[in-house]
PDB file of C-alpha atoms in Angstrom:
ATOM      1  CA  GLU A  81     -23.830 -82.681  -2.751  1.00  0.00           C
ATOM      2  CA  ALA A  82     -24.635 -80.119  -0.087  1.00  0.00           C
ATOM      3  CA  GLU A  83     -26.253 -76.925  -1.383  1.00  0.00           C
ATOM      4  CA  VAL A  84     -27.389 -73.613  -0.083  1.00  0.00           C
ATOM      5  CA  ALA A  85     -31.190 -73.498   0.089  1.00  0.00           C
ATOM      6  CA  GLN A  86     -33.234 -70.387  -0.384  1.00  0.00           C
ATOM      7  CA  SER A  87     -36.971 -69.750  -0.350  1.00  0.00           C
ATOM      8  CA  PRO A  88     -39.095 -68.575  -1.929  1.00  0.00           C
ATOM      9  CA  ARG A  89     -37.615 -68.745  -5.379  1.00  0.00           C
ATOM     10  CA  TYR A  90     -39.936 -66.008  -6.619  1.00  0.00           C
ATOM     11  CA  LYS A  91     -41.807 -63.303  -4.809  1.00  0.00           C
ATOM     12  CA  ILE A  92     -44.142 -60.648  -6.218  1.00  0.00           C
ATOM     13  CA  THR A  93     -45.346 -57.989  -3.824  1.00  0.00           C
ATOM     14  CA  GLU A  94     -46.839 -54.489  -3.921  1.00  0.00           C
ATOM     15  CA  LYS A  95     -44.835 -51.551  -2.699  1.00  0.00           C
ATOM     16  CA  SER A  96     -45.197 -50.715   0.943  1.00  0.00           C
ATOM     17  CA  GLN A  97     -45.715 -54.371   1.798  1.00  0.00           C
ATOM     18  CA  ALA A  98     -43.283 -56.469   3.886  1.00  0.00           C
ATOM     19  CA  VAL A  99     -41.326 -59.402   2.405  1.00  0.00           C
ATOM     20  CA  ALA A 100     -38.991 -61.973   3.917  1.00  0.00           C
ATOM     21  CA  PHE A 101     -36.468 -64.277   2.403  1.00  0.00           C
ATOM     22  CA  TRP A 102     -35.021 -67.448   4.057  1.00  0.00           C
ATOM     23  CA  CYS A 103     -31.578 -69.048   3.641  1.00  0.00           C
ATOM     24  CA  ASP A 104     -30.205 -72.360   4.897  1.00  0.00           C
ATOM     25  CA  PRO A 105     -26.449 -72.495   4.392  1.00  0.00           C
ATOM     26  CA  ILE A 106     -24.299 -75.600   3.839  1.00  0.00           C
ATOM     27  CA  SER A 107     -24.000 -77.509   7.111  1.00  0.00           C
ATOM     28  CA  GLY A 108     -20.940 -76.392   9.058  1.00  0.00           C
ATOM     29  CA  HIS A 109     -20.443 -73.169   7.181  1.00  0.00           C
ATOM     30  CA  ALA A 110     -19.852 -70.431   9.732  1.00  0.00           C
ATOM     31  CA  THR A 111     -19.978 -67.485   7.316  1.00  0.00           C
ATOM     32  CA  LEU A 112     -23.231 -66.482   5.527  1.00  0.00           C
ATOM     33  CA  TYR A 113     -23.695 -63.661   3.060  1.00  0.00           C
ATOM     34  CA  TRP A 114     -26.706 -61.892   1.561  1.00  0.00           C
ATOM     35  CA  TYR A 115     -26.224 -60.209  -1.785  1.00  0.00           C
ATOM     36  CA  ARG A 116     -28.515 -58.176  -4.032  1.00  0.00           C
ATOM     37  CA  GLN A 117     -28.132 -58.463  -7.755  1.00  0.00           C
ATOM     38  CA  ILE A 118     -29.854 -55.951  -9.958  1.00  0.00           C
ATOM     39  CA  LEU A 119     -30.470 -57.096 -13.562  1.00  0.00           C
ATOM     40  CA  GLY A 120     -27.336 -56.465 -15.662  1.00  0.00           C
ATOM     41  CA  GLN A 121     -25.034 -56.073 -12.692  1.00  0.00           C
ATOM     42  CA  GLY A 122     -22.876 -58.180 -10.429  1.00  0.00           C
ATOM     43  CA  PRO A 123     -23.941 -59.114  -6.940  1.00  0.00           C
ATOM     44  CA  GLU A 124     -23.521 -56.471  -4.183  1.00  0.00           C
ATOM     45  CA  LEU A 125     -22.994 -57.555  -0.616  1.00  0.00           C
ATOM     46  CA  LEU A 126     -25.770 -56.474   1.800  1.00  0.00           C
ATOM     47  CA  VAL A 127     -24.675 -58.200   5.016  1.00  0.00           C
ATOM     48  CA  GLN A 128     -22.104 -60.746   6.147  1.00  0.00           C
ATOM     49  CA  PHE A 129     -22.482 -62.982   9.213  1.00  0.00           C
ATOM     50  CA  GLN A 130     -19.822 -64.912  11.144  1.00  0.00           C
ATOM     51  CA  ASP A 131     -21.852 -67.390  13.154  1.00  0.00           C
ATOM     52  CA  GLU A 132     -24.643 -65.257  14.609  1.00  0.00           C
ATOM     53  CA  SER A 133     -22.723 -61.974  14.518  1.00  0.00           C
ATOM     54  CA  VAL A 134     -22.875 -59.346  11.848  1.00  0.00           C
ATOM     55  CA  VAL A 135     -19.379 -58.782  10.435  1.00  0.00           C
ATOM     56  CA  ASP A 136     -20.331 -56.234   7.672  1.00  0.00           C
ATOM     57  CA  ASP A 137     -23.661 -54.465   7.060  1.00  0.00           C
ATOM     58  CA  SER A 138     -22.279 -51.259   5.593  1.00  0.00           C
ATOM     59  CA  GLN A 139     -24.340 -51.629   2.406  1.00  0.00           C
ATOM     60  CA  LEU A 140     -27.543 -52.646   4.072  1.00  0.00           C
ATOM     61  CA  PRO A 141     -30.291 -49.947   3.872  1.00  0.00           C
ATOM     62  CA  LYS A 142     -31.049 -50.144   7.563  1.00  0.00           C
ATOM     63  CA  ASP A 143     -34.195 -47.975   7.419  1.00  0.00           C
ATOM     64  CA  ARG A 144     -36.058 -50.731   5.626  1.00  0.00           C
ATOM     65  CA  PHE A 145     -33.864 -53.833   5.525  1.00  0.00           C
ATOM     66  CA  SER A 146     -33.041 -56.173   8.393  1.00  0.00           C
ATOM     67  CA  ALA A 147     -31.174 -59.473   8.677  1.00  0.00           C
ATOM     68  CA  GLU A 148     -30.784 -61.961  11.424  1.00  0.00           C
ATOM     69  CA  ARG A 149     -29.102 -65.322  12.018  1.00  0.00           C
ATOM     70  CA  LEU A 150     -30.187 -65.923  15.565  1.00  0.00           C
ATOM     71  CA  LYS A 151     -28.685 -69.453  16.116  1.00  0.00           C
ATOM     72  CA  GLY A 152     -25.816 -69.091  13.681  1.00  0.00           C
ATOM     73  CA  VAL A 153     -27.406 -71.455  11.199  1.00  0.00           C
ATOM     74  CA  ASP A 154     -30.210 -70.310   8.907  1.00  0.00           C
ATOM     75  CA  SER A 155     -30.905 -66.635   8.176  1.00  0.00           C
ATOM     76  CA  THR A 156     -33.790 -64.326   7.302  1.00  0.00           C
ATOM     77  CA  LEU A 157     -33.610 -61.081   5.336  1.00  0.00           C
ATOM     78  CA  LYS A 158     -36.559 -58.772   5.620  1.00  0.00           C
ATOM     79  CA  ILE A 159     -37.621 -55.645   3.736  1.00  0.00           C
ATOM     80  CA  GLN A 160     -40.294 -53.399   5.180  1.00  0.00           C
ATOM     81  CA  PRO A 161     -41.699 -51.514   3.419  1.00  0.00           C
ATOM     82  CA  ALA A 162     -40.741 -52.710  -0.054  1.00  0.00           C
ATOM     83  CA  GLU A 163     -40.061 -50.076  -2.685  1.00  0.00           C
ATOM     84  CA  LEU A 164     -40.057 -50.352  -6.515  1.00  0.00           C
ATOM     85  CA  GLY A 165     -36.286 -50.077  -6.546  1.00  0.00           C
ATOM     86  CA  ASP A 166     -35.967 -53.226  -4.408  1.00  0.00           C
ATOM     87  CA  SER A 167     -36.808 -55.458  -7.428  1.00  0.00           C
ATOM     88  CA  ALA A 168     -33.801 -57.652  -7.872  1.00  0.00           C
ATOM     89  CA  MET A 169     -32.381 -61.170  -7.223  1.00  0.00           C
ATOM     90  CA  TYR A 170     -31.440 -61.717  -3.617  1.00  0.00           C
ATOM     91  CA  LEU A 171     -28.704 -64.261  -3.311  1.00  0.00           C
ATOM     92  CA  CYS A 172     -27.446 -66.102  -0.213  1.00  0.00           C
ATOM     93  CA  ALA A 173     -24.007 -67.618  -0.043  1.00  0.00           C
ATOM     94  CA  SER A 174     -22.026 -69.491   2.638  1.00  0.00           C
ATOM     95  CA  SER A 175     -18.441 -70.369   3.264  1.00  0.00           C
ATOM     96  CA  LEU A 176     -16.497 -72.322   5.851  1.00  0.00           C
ATOM     97  CA  TRP A 177     -14.796 -69.388   7.497  1.00  0.00           C
ATOM     98  CA  LEU A 178     -14.313 -65.649   7.217  1.00  0.00           C
ATOM     99  CA  ALA A 179     -12.881 -65.122   3.777  1.00  0.00           C
ATOM    100  CA  GLY A 180      -9.147 -64.861   3.619  1.00  0.00           C
ATOM    101  CA  GLY A 181      -9.087 -63.893  -0.057  1.00  0.00           C
ATOM    102  CA  THR A 182      -9.272 -67.380  -1.452  1.00  0.00           C
ATOM    103  CA  ASP A 183     -12.172 -68.866   0.512  1.00  0.00           C
ATOM    104  CA  THR A 184     -14.919 -70.367  -1.694  1.00  0.00           C
ATOM    105  CA  GLN A 185     -18.389 -68.945  -1.370  1.00  0.00           C
ATOM    106  CA  TYR A 186     -21.246 -71.247  -2.395  1.00  0.00           C
ATOM    107  CA  PHE A 187     -24.267 -69.459  -3.668  1.00  0.00           C
ATOM    108  CA  GLY A 188     -27.955 -70.543  -3.457  1.00  0.00           C
ATOM    109  CA  PRO A 189     -30.343 -70.251  -6.362  1.00  0.00           C
ATOM    110  CA  GLY A 190     -31.624 -66.852  -5.192  1.00  0.00           C
ATOM    111  CA  THR A 191     -35.017 -65.229  -4.661  1.00  0.00           C
ATOM    112  CA  ARG A 192     -36.330 -63.120  -7.476  1.00  0.00           C
ATOM    113  CA  LEU A 193     -38.236 -60.229  -6.054  1.00  0.00           C
ATOM    114  CA  THR A 194     -40.648 -58.103  -8.105  1.00  0.00           C
ATOM    115  CA  VAL A 195     -42.177 -55.067  -6.444  1.00  0.00           C
ATOM    116  CA  LEU A 196     -45.230 -53.625  -8.242  1.00  0.00           C
TER     117      LEU A 196
ATOM    118  CA  THR B 240     -17.055 -46.047 -10.123  1.00  0.00           C
ATOM    119  CA  GLN B 241     -16.843 -49.717 -10.749  1.00  0.00           C
ATOM    120  CA  LEU B 242     -13.807 -51.229  -9.032  1.00  0.00           C
ATOM    121  CA  LEU B 243     -13.696 -54.160 -11.474  1.00  0.00           C
ATOM    122  CA  GLU B 244     -14.459 -53.439 -15.098  1.00  0.00           C
ATOM    123  CA  GLN B 245     -15.441 -56.325 -17.288  1.00  0.00           C
ATOM    124  CA  SER B 246     -15.488 -56.288 -21.089  1.00  0.00           C
ATOM    125  CA  PRO B 247     -17.161 -56.871 -23.329  1.00  0.00           C
ATOM    126  CA  GLN B 248     -20.462 -56.532 -21.646  1.00  0.00           C
ATOM    127  CA  PHE B 249     -22.225 -58.729 -24.177  1.00  0.00           C
ATOM    128  CA  LEU B 250     -20.807 -61.353 -26.543  1.00  0.00           C
ATOM    129  CA  SER B 251     -22.643 -63.501 -29.030  1.00  0.00           C
ATOM    130  CA  ILE B 252     -20.682 -66.114 -30.937  1.00  0.00           C
ATOM    131  CA  GLN B 253     -21.136 -69.338 -32.909  1.00  0.00           C
ATOM    132  CA  GLU B 254     -20.327 -72.728 -31.587  1.00  0.00           C
ATOM    133  CA  GLY B 255     -16.693 -73.638 -32.152  1.00  0.00           C
ATOM    134  CA  GLU B 256     -15.389 -70.104 -32.006  1.00  0.00           C
ATOM    135  CA  ASN B 257     -12.746 -68.945 -29.488  1.00  0.00           C
ATOM    136  CA  LEU B 258     -13.248 -65.926 -27.189  1.00  0.00           C
ATOM    137  CA  THR B 259     -11.598 -63.906 -24.537  1.00  0.00           C
ATOM    138  CA  VAL B 260     -13.222 -61.793 -21.826  1.00  0.00           C
ATOM    139  CA  TYR B 261     -11.446 -59.322 -19.563  1.00  0.00           C
ATOM    140  CA  CYS B 262     -11.514 -58.107 -16.015  1.00  0.00           C
ATOM    141  CA  ASN B 263      -9.590 -54.931 -15.263  1.00  0.00           C
ATOM    142  CA  SER B 264      -8.953 -52.732 -12.267  1.00  0.00           C
ATOM    143  CA  SER B 265      -6.690 -49.874 -11.263  1.00  0.00           C
ATOM    144  CA  SER B 266      -6.325 -51.600  -7.858  1.00  0.00           C
ATOM    145  CA  VAL B 267      -4.212 -54.514  -6.849  1.00  0.00           C
ATOM    146  CA  PHE B 268      -6.013 -57.628  -5.667  1.00  0.00           C
ATOM    147  CA  SER B 269      -4.566 -60.458  -3.517  1.00  0.00           C
ATOM    148  CA  SER B 270      -6.624 -62.833  -5.728  1.00  0.00           C
ATOM    149  CA  LEU B 271      -9.361 -62.818  -8.258  1.00  0.00           C
ATOM    150  CA  GLN B 272     -12.220 -65.262  -8.790  1.00  0.00           C
ATOM    151  CA  TRP B 273     -14.290 -66.126 -11.830  1.00  0.00           C
ATOM    152  CA  TYR B 274     -17.815 -67.279 -11.645  1.00  0.00           C
ATOM    153  CA  ARG B 275     -20.424 -68.434 -14.146  1.00  0.00           C
ATOM    154  CA  GLN B 276     -24.073 -67.673 -13.588  1.00  0.00           C
ATOM    155  CA  GLU B 277     -26.819 -69.318 -15.497  1.00  0.00           C
ATOM    156  CA  PRO B 278     -30.303 -67.587 -15.806  1.00  0.00           C
ATOM    157  CA  GLY B 279     -32.299 -67.893 -12.644  1.00  0.00           C
ATOM    158  CA  GLU B 280     -29.421 -69.441 -10.710  1.00  0.00           C
ATOM    159  CA  GLY B 281     -26.681 -68.311  -8.298  1.00  0.00           C
ATOM    160  CA  PRO B 282     -23.074 -67.873  -9.414  1.00  0.00           C
ATOM    161  CA  VAL B 283     -20.871 -70.973  -9.404  1.00  0.00           C
ATOM    162  CA  LEU B 284     -17.076 -70.552  -8.819  1.00  0.00           C
ATOM    163  CA  LEU B 285     -14.914 -71.645 -11.708  1.00  0.00           C
ATOM    164  CA  VAL B 286     -11.467 -70.715 -10.486  1.00  0.00           C
ATOM    165  CA  THR B 287      -9.389 -68.575  -8.072  1.00  0.00           C
ATOM    166  CA  VAL B 288      -6.098 -67.027  -9.267  1.00  0.00           C
ATOM    167  CA  VAL B 289      -3.652 -65.880  -6.583  1.00  0.00           C
ATOM    168  CA  THR B 290      -0.157 -65.438  -8.042  1.00  0.00           C
ATOM    169  CA  GLY B 291       0.692 -62.648 -10.462  1.00  0.00           C
ATOM    170  CA  GLY B 292       1.221 -64.120 -13.931  1.00  0.00           C
ATOM    171  CA  GLU B 293      -0.588 -67.355 -12.940  1.00  0.00           C
ATOM    172  CA  VAL B 294      -2.298 -69.360 -15.644  1.00  0.00           C
ATOM    173  CA  LYS B 295      -4.907 -71.979 -14.782  1.00  0.00           C
ATOM    174  CA  LYS B 296      -6.710 -74.243 -17.159  1.00  0.00           C
ATOM    175  CA  LEU B 297     -10.102 -75.833 -16.749  1.00  0.00           C
ATOM    176  CA  LYS B 298     -10.783 -78.073 -19.736  1.00  0.00           C
ATOM    177  CA  ARG B 299     -11.400 -75.520 -22.615  1.00  0.00           C
ATOM    178  CA  LEU B 300     -11.230 -72.513 -20.201  1.00  0.00           C
ATOM    179  CA  THR B 301      -7.895 -70.765 -19.599  1.00  0.00           C
ATOM    180  CA  PHE B 302      -7.637 -68.155 -16.865  1.00  0.00           C
ATOM    181  CA  GLN B 303      -4.737 -65.675 -16.482  1.00  0.00           C
ATOM    182  CA  PHE B 304      -3.905 -63.322 -13.637  1.00  0.00           C
ATOM    183  CA  GLY B 305      -1.906 -60.248 -14.654  1.00  0.00           C
ATOM    184  CA  ASP B 306       1.668 -59.798 -13.470  1.00  0.00           C
ATOM    185  CA  ALA B 307       0.644 -56.715 -11.406  1.00  0.00           C
ATOM    186  CA  ARG B 308      -2.485 -58.509 -10.075  1.00  0.00           C
ATOM    187  CA  LYS B 309      -4.711 -55.753 -11.415  1.00  0.00           C
ATOM    188  CA  ASP B 310      -6.360 -57.680 -14.228  1.00  0.00           C
ATOM    189  CA  SER B 311      -7.437 -61.122 -15.382  1.00  0.00           C
ATOM    190  CA  SER B 312      -8.662 -62.728 -18.484  1.00  0.00           C
ATOM    191  CA  LEU B 313     -10.744 -65.789 -19.376  1.00  0.00           C
ATOM    192  CA  HIS B 314     -10.207 -67.549 -22.724  1.00  0.00           C
ATOM    193  CA  ILE B 315     -12.586 -70.147 -23.988  1.00  0.00           C
ATOM    194  CA  THR B 316     -11.498 -72.440 -26.798  1.00  0.00           C
ATOM    195  CA  ALA B 317     -14.090 -73.978 -29.198  1.00  0.00           C
ATOM    196  CA  ALA B 318     -17.072 -72.500 -27.301  1.00  0.00           C
ATOM    197  CA  GLN B 319     -20.164 -74.748 -26.897  1.00  0.00           C
ATOM    198  CA  PRO B 320     -23.794 -73.771 -26.216  1.00  0.00           C
ATOM    199  CA  GLY B 321     -23.295 -75.118 -22.631  1.00  0.00           C
ATOM    200  CA  ASP B 322     -20.842 -72.245 -22.042  1.00  0.00           C
ATOM    201  CA  THR B 323     -23.706 -69.699 -22.340  1.00  0.00           C
ATOM    202  CA  GLY B 324     -24.015 -67.678 -19.191  1.00  0.00           C
ATOM    203  CA  LEU B 325     -22.947 -64.568 -17.257  1.00  0.00           C
ATOM    204  CA  TYR B 326     -19.239 -64.639 -16.433  1.00  0.00           C
ATOM    205  CA  LEU B 327     -18.380 -62.602 -13.320  1.00  0.00           C
ATOM    206  CA  CYS B 328     -15.032 -61.743 -11.891  1.00  0.00           C
ATOM    207  CA  ALA B 329     -14.706 -60.836  -8.212  1.00  0.00           C
ATOM    208  CA  GLY B 330     -11.968 -59.870  -5.779  1.00  0.00           C
ATOM    209  CA  PRO B 331     -11.679 -59.414  -2.024  1.00  0.00           C
ATOM    210  CA  ARG B 332     -11.426 -55.943  -0.534  1.00  0.00           C
ATOM    211  CA  GLY B 333     -11.025 -54.741   3.020  1.00  0.00           C
ATOM    212  CA  SER B 334     -10.130 -56.412   6.301  1.00  0.00           C
ATOM    213  CA  ASN B 335     -13.166 -58.746   6.040  1.00  0.00           C
ATOM    214  CA  TYR B 336     -12.156 -59.722   2.489  1.00  0.00           C
ATOM    215  CA  LYS B 337     -15.577 -58.653   1.200  1.00  0.00           C
ATOM    216  CA  LEU B 338     -15.980 -59.842  -2.353  1.00  0.00           C
ATOM    217  CA  THR B 339     -16.564 -57.086  -4.931  1.00  0.00           C
ATOM    218  CA  PHE B 340     -17.945 -58.153  -8.313  1.00  0.00           C
ATOM    219  CA  GLY B 341     -17.737 -56.805 -11.794  1.00  0.00           C
ATOM    220  CA  LYS B 342     -20.879 -56.338 -13.901  1.00  0.00           C
ATOM    221  CA  GLY B 343     -20.174 -59.440 -15.869  1.00  0.00           C
ATOM    222  CA  THR B 344     -19.970 -60.508 -19.525  1.00  0.00           C
ATOM    223  CA  LEU B 345     -23.087 -62.072 -20.834  1.00  0.00           C
ATOM    224  CA  LEU B 346     -21.958 -64.798 -23.243  1.00  0.00           C
ATOM    225  CA  THR B 347     -24.279 -66.476 -25.722  1.00  0.00           C
ATOM    226  CA  VAL B 348     -23.059 -69.357 -27.810  1.00  0.00           C
ATOM    227  CA  ASN B 349     -25.281 -70.193 -30.660  1.00  0.00           C
ATOM    228  CA  PRO B 350     -25.486 -73.787 -32.084  1.00  0.00           C
TER     229      PRO B 350
END
């Protein structure tokens, strides 16, 4: 069964350092999402791609976060510099097309980030 | 302000008991989705409800969408330890149908 792949699964870093997360969506899925999930809360969308284009990055802290999906396949989310408040689970999801309200998003296992 | 309010936040029950968790909003949604998330993993979609008043069953799980499409419930019959997890509801908002999630109900089923 096809799955969304993410790496690394765990990352520990010190504040002010740079970190990067990688996501490989299910083959053929045009839409890719990055979410942040703080402990005890639901996922919050950071950025949404349709192919290589950003559709929504309204909740992405652009002073320190960046995301790219250069060839419309895999994607990288970067934080520079990391802050203590960035400690969270970073989830990647993909779907076949831009969600029309009933589209299924398939989530990867996430990257657990701890900033010391 | 949380757009989707889930209750209870935590629920701990014994195996074999029944339970209901709720997802409420003051806004109308075109659809609502329920996910289950196990520790250290990403959420997995359980069901999507689309029509007001709709009831969907998935084995021992029964999902209901309110008539006004502002709320939903999940009922589990004869809970098992394998049902343990974080249950999230989510609904699409905006022109891009961005999913907004509730905070979830953390269910623990004790053997």
